[in-house]
Amino acid sequence: MKKIFFFLSVLTVATTSCVTSLQPLVTYNSAIADNRIEGRWQQDGQEYIVQNVCSSDFYKKNKKELEKSRKENNGQLSEKDKKDSILFSRSYIVKYTKNGIEYLLFGSMIKLNGVLFMNFTAVDMTSKDSTSTITEINFDNRLNSYTIARVQFGNANAVKLDFIDGGYLYDQIKAGRMKLKNETDELYDTFLITAPTRELQQFLEKYGNDSRFFSKENSVTLIRKT
């Protein structure tokens, strides 16, 4: 199966079968908040904490740095800061620890043709192992990439994330049955979606309800703890 260009395991889904995009699906003017996603969740013994960005532990810890540009502009927000502020208020931090490493993901939701989607990107990785010499992995100089999932709330205590099947999408694009800008490296067997945000949104408006894009192998069901 074509491997997807992505470096971080998201919610224990096998990243070699999930779609990775260079551009976000969700921007400040299309993001929506849904507080049903907040709380403590678990899946196969793994715990996940989801918090609104502005009330998250991450934001509180980095508030001074995040608001630095406002101080540099005499308390005034630049246009970028205004857009970031809107996006933050409607987005979420997902935190979980696995094998001694704490992962932080940034997630934003959008509704397309009545269907909820969420894109994730990595924010931070920190070692929780006191014996390790590595304490933090900084992503400041990384190339951002995004993983997209359909979001389905079964009830107040369960949420299902259906990640798009990258293998199926690649086969459709390669066969010419679907069009979406991408880059493929046959040597390294990688596949990266490079379509701009609006093209991604239009694609999911058209195919977001197509069950062939989603399989059990690419789905995660989270059960609420609190």
Short mmCIF file of C-alpha atoms in Angstrom, two decimals:
data_model
loop_
_atom_site.label_atom_id
_atom_site.label_comp_id
_atom_site.label_asym_id
_atom_site.label_seq_id
_atom_site.Cartn_x
_atom_site.Cartn_y
_atom_site.Cartn_z
CA MET A 1 0.00 0.00 0.00
CA LYS A 2 1.16 3.50 -0.80
CA LYS A 3 2.71 5.05 2.30
CA ILE A 4 1.51 8.44 3.44
CA PHE A 5 3.98 11.25 4.14
CA PHE A 6 3.41 11.74 7.86
CA PHE A 7 5.72 11.44 10.85
CA LEU A 8 3.45 11.24 13.88
CA SER A 9 1.03 8.52 14.97
CA VAL A 10 -2.41 10.08 15.46
CA LEU A 11 -4.75 8.34 17.90
CA THR A 12 -2.98 5.01 17.25
CA VAL A 13 -4.23 4.81 13.65
CA ALA A 14 -1.69 3.29 11.27
CA THR A 15 -0.39 6.34 9.44
CA THR A 16 0.64 4.32 6.38
CA SER A 17 -3.04 4.13 5.42
CA CYS A 18 -4.27 7.62 6.31
CA VAL A 19 -4.39 10.70 4.12
CA THR A 20 -1.91 13.46 4.82
CA SER A 21 -2.32 16.96 3.42
CA LEU A 22 0.22 19.76 3.12
CA GLN A 23 -2.53 22.36 3.52
CA PRO A 24 -5.17 22.49 6.30
CA LEU A 25 -8.77 21.56 5.62
CA VAL A 26 -9.91 24.10 8.23
CA THR A 27 -9.07 27.80 8.47
CA TYR A 28 -10.10 30.54 10.92
CA ASN A 29 -13.21 31.50 8.92
CA SER A 30 -14.50 27.95 8.48
CA ALA A 31 -13.67 26.40 11.86
CA ILE A 32 -16.55 25.53 14.16
CA ALA A 33 -16.53 24.70 17.86
CA ASP A 34 -18.35 21.66 19.21
CA ASN A 35 -17.91 21.17 22.96
CA ARG A 36 -18.99 17.54 22.69
CA ILE A 37 -15.39 16.74 21.75
CA GLU A 38 -13.96 18.11 25.02
CA GLY A 39 -13.12 15.85 27.97
CA ARG A 40 -11.19 12.70 28.81
CA TRP A 41 -11.49 9.79 26.41
CA GLN A 42 -10.03 6.33 26.12
CA GLN A 43 -9.46 3.78 23.41
CA ASP A 44 -7.97 0.34 24.06
CA GLY A 45 -6.58 1.51 27.41
CA GLN A 46 -5.02 4.66 25.95
CA GLU A 47 -6.25 7.95 27.45
CA TYR A 48 -6.75 11.16 25.48
CA ILE A 49 -7.49 14.61 26.89
CA VAL A 50 -9.23 17.11 24.61
CA GLN A 51 -9.39 20.77 25.61
CA ASN A 52 -10.42 23.95 23.86
CA VAL A 53 -7.17 25.69 22.90
CA CYS A 54 -7.85 28.89 24.84
CA SER A 55 -8.57 27.03 28.08
CA SER A 56 -5.99 24.29 27.57
CA ASP A 57 -2.97 23.58 29.73
CA PHE A 58 -0.81 24.17 26.65
CA TYR A 59 -2.20 27.68 26.12
CA LYS A 60 -1.79 28.62 29.78
CA LYS A 61 1.80 27.40 29.70
CA ASN A 62 2.65 29.28 26.49
CA LYS A 63 0.38 32.31 26.87
CA LYS A 64 3.21 34.83 27.12
CA GLU A 65 4.86 33.53 23.96
CA LEU A 66 1.57 33.28 22.08
CA GLU A 67 0.69 36.87 22.97
CA LYS A 68 4.20 38.22 22.39
CA SER A 69 3.38 39.90 19.09
CA ARG A 70 0.54 41.86 20.69
CA LYS A 71 3.01 43.45 23.12
CA GLU A 72 5.35 44.22 20.27
CA ASN A 73 2.54 46.09 18.49
CA ASN A 74 1.50 48.28 21.44
CA GLY A 75 -1.22 45.91 22.47
CA GLN A 76 -2.78 45.80 19.00
CA LEU A 77 -3.46 42.57 17.18
CA SER A 78 -2.13 42.15 13.66
CA GLU A 79 -4.44 40.65 11.05
CA LYS A 80 -2.65 37.33 11.44
CA ASP A 81 -3.07 37.45 15.21
CA LYS A 82 -6.78 38.19 14.81
CA LYS A 83 -7.21 35.17 12.53
CA ASP A 84 -5.15 32.97 14.86
CA SER A 85 -7.26 34.13 17.82
CA ILE A 86 -10.48 33.17 16.04
CA LEU A 87 -9.05 29.79 15.04
CA PHE A 88 -7.75 29.08 18.57
CA SER A 89 -11.13 29.89 20.12
CA ARG A 90 -12.75 27.27 17.87
CA SER A 91 -10.03 24.61 18.01
CA TYR A 92 -8.76 21.92 20.38
CA ILE A 93 -5.60 20.49 21.88
CA VAL A 94 -5.46 16.70 22.04
CA LYS A 95 -2.99 15.36 24.61
CA TYR A 96 -1.91 11.77 25.21
CA THR A 97 1.14 9.92 26.48
CA LYS A 98 2.52 6.77 24.89
CA ASN A 99 5.79 4.95 25.58
CA GLY A 100 6.97 7.77 27.85
CA ILE A 101 6.34 10.50 25.26
CA GLU A 102 3.61 13.12 25.66
CA TYR A 103 2.07 14.13 22.32
CA LEU A 104 0.11 17.31 21.67
CA LEU A 105 -2.04 17.66 18.56
CA PHE A 106 -3.93 20.69 17.30
CA GLY A 107 -7.36 19.88 15.90
CA SER A 108 -9.98 22.01 14.13
CA MET A 109 -13.44 21.04 12.90
CA ILE A 110 -15.52 22.00 9.89
CA LYS A 111 -18.96 20.96 8.67
CA LEU A 112 -19.27 20.16 4.98
CA ASN A 113 -22.67 19.17 3.58
CA GLY A 114 -23.83 18.35 7.09
CA VAL A 115 -20.82 16.12 7.85
CA LEU A 116 -18.25 16.98 10.53
CA PHE A 117 -14.55 16.68 9.68
CA MET A 118 -11.50 17.41 11.81
CA ASN A 119 -7.91 17.97 10.77
CA PHE A 120 -4.98 17.32 13.09
CA THR A 121 -1.42 18.56 13.10
CA ALA A 122 1.40 17.99 15.57
CA VAL A 123 2.17 20.71 18.12
CA ASP A 124 4.70 19.24 20.54
CA MET A 125 6.35 16.08 21.84
CA THR A 126 7.86 15.88 25.33
CA SER A 127 9.61 13.01 27.06
CA LYS A 128 8.08 12.04 30.40
CA ASP A 129 10.87 9.57 31.12
CA SER A 130 13.13 11.05 33.81
CA THR A 131 15.98 8.79 32.70
CA SER A 132 15.89 10.18 29.16
CA THR A 133 18.25 12.91 28.03
CA ILE A 134 15.65 14.11 25.51
CA THR A 135 13.11 16.40 27.16
CA GLU A 136 11.37 18.04 24.23
CA ILE A 137 11.14 17.82 20.47
CA ASN A 138 10.49 21.23 18.94
CA PHE A 139 8.41 21.48 15.76
CA ASP A 140 9.13 25.14 14.97
CA ASN A 141 11.14 24.31 11.86
CA ARG A 142 9.10 21.39 10.64
CA LEU A 143 6.98 21.17 7.51
CA ASN A 144 3.39 21.21 8.74
CA SER A 145 1.14 18.41 7.57
CA TYR A 146 -2.43 17.52 8.40
CA THR A 147 -4.40 14.33 8.83
CA ILE A 148 -8.15 14.42 8.18
CA ALA A 149 -10.91 12.43 9.87
CA ARG A 150 -14.69 12.35 9.69
CA VAL A 151 -16.23 12.92 13.15
CA GLN A 152 -19.35 11.06 14.25
CA PHE A 153 -20.92 11.44 17.68
CA GLY A 154 -22.84 8.28 18.51
CA ASN A 155 -24.00 9.71 21.84
CA ALA A 156 -22.63 11.89 24.64
CA ASN A 157 -20.16 9.18 25.66
CA ALA A 158 -18.68 8.07 22.35
CA VAL A 159 -17.13 9.67 19.30
CA LYS A 160 -15.93 7.88 16.17
CA LEU A 161 -13.09 9.22 14.05
CA ASP A 162 -12.99 7.81 10.53
CA PHE A 163 -9.67 8.64 8.90
CA ILE A 164 -9.73 8.78 5.11
CA ASP A 165 -8.25 5.68 3.51
CA GLY A 166 -5.15 6.95 1.74
CA GLY A 167 -4.69 3.74 -0.22
CA TYR A 168 -8.17 3.94 -1.72
CA LEU A 169 -7.80 7.65 -2.51
CA TYR A 170 -4.43 7.09 -4.16
CA ASP A 171 -5.82 4.30 -6.34
CA GLN A 172 -8.71 6.50 -7.48
CA ILE A 173 -6.44 9.44 -8.30
CA LYS A 174 -3.90 7.23 -10.08
CA ALA A 175 -6.67 5.66 -12.17
CA GLY A 176 -7.97 9.11 -13.13
CA ARG A 177 -11.37 8.61 -11.50
CA MET A 178 -10.82 11.46 -9.03
CA LYS A 179 -8.79 14.65 -9.18
CA LEU A 180 -6.94 16.16 -6.24
CA LYS A 181 -3.52 17.84 -6.39
CA ASN A 182 -0.81 15.63 -4.94
CA GLU A 183 2.84 14.69 -4.99
CA THR A 184 3.94 11.08 -5.32
CA ASP A 185 7.42 9.64 -4.89
CA GLU A 186 7.55 6.13 -6.31
CA LEU A 187 11.10 5.60 -5.05
CA TYR A 188 10.13 6.14 -1.41
CA ASP A 189 6.55 4.96 -1.93
CA THR A 190 5.03 8.16 -0.52
CA PHE A 191 1.87 10.12 -1.31
CA LEU A 192 1.12 13.69 -0.14
CA ILE A 193 -1.96 15.77 -0.89
CA THR A 194 -0.88 19.27 -1.96
CA ALA A 195 -4.29 20.70 -2.91
CA PRO A 196 -5.15 24.13 -1.46
CA THR A 197 -7.68 24.39 1.35
CA ARG A 198 -10.69 25.28 -0.79
CA GLU A 199 -10.02 22.40 -3.19
CA LEU A 200 -9.86 20.02 -0.21
CA GLN A 201 -13.17 21.34 1.08
CA GLN A 202 -14.82 20.98 -2.32
CA PHE A 203 -13.49 17.45 -2.65
CA LEU A 204 -14.98 16.42 0.71
CA GLU A 205 -18.24 18.23 -0.04
CA LYS A 206 -18.49 15.90 -3.02
CA TYR A 207 -17.12 12.65 -1.57
CA GLY A 208 -17.41 13.05 2.22
CA ASN A 209 -20.40 10.71 2.42
CA ASP A 210 -18.83 8.02 0.23
CA SER A 211 -18.42 4.98 2.52
CA ARG A 212 -15.65 3.60 0.30
CA PHE A 213 -13.31 6.26 1.72
CA PHE A 214 -13.62 4.86 5.23
CA SER A 215 -12.79 1.42 6.58
CA LYS A 216 -12.65 -0.24 10.01
CA GLU A 217 -8.85 -0.23 9.85
CA ASN A 218 -8.91 3.58 9.62
CA SER A 219 -11.50 4.17 12.35
CA VAL A 220 -11.08 4.90 16.04
CA THR A 221 -13.90 4.96 18.60
CA LEU A 222 -13.21 6.97 21.74
CA ILE A 223 -15.20 6.30 24.90
CA ARG A 224 -15.71 9.14 27.36
CA LYS A 225 -14.12 8.84 30.80
CA THR A 226 -15.20 12.23 32.19
#
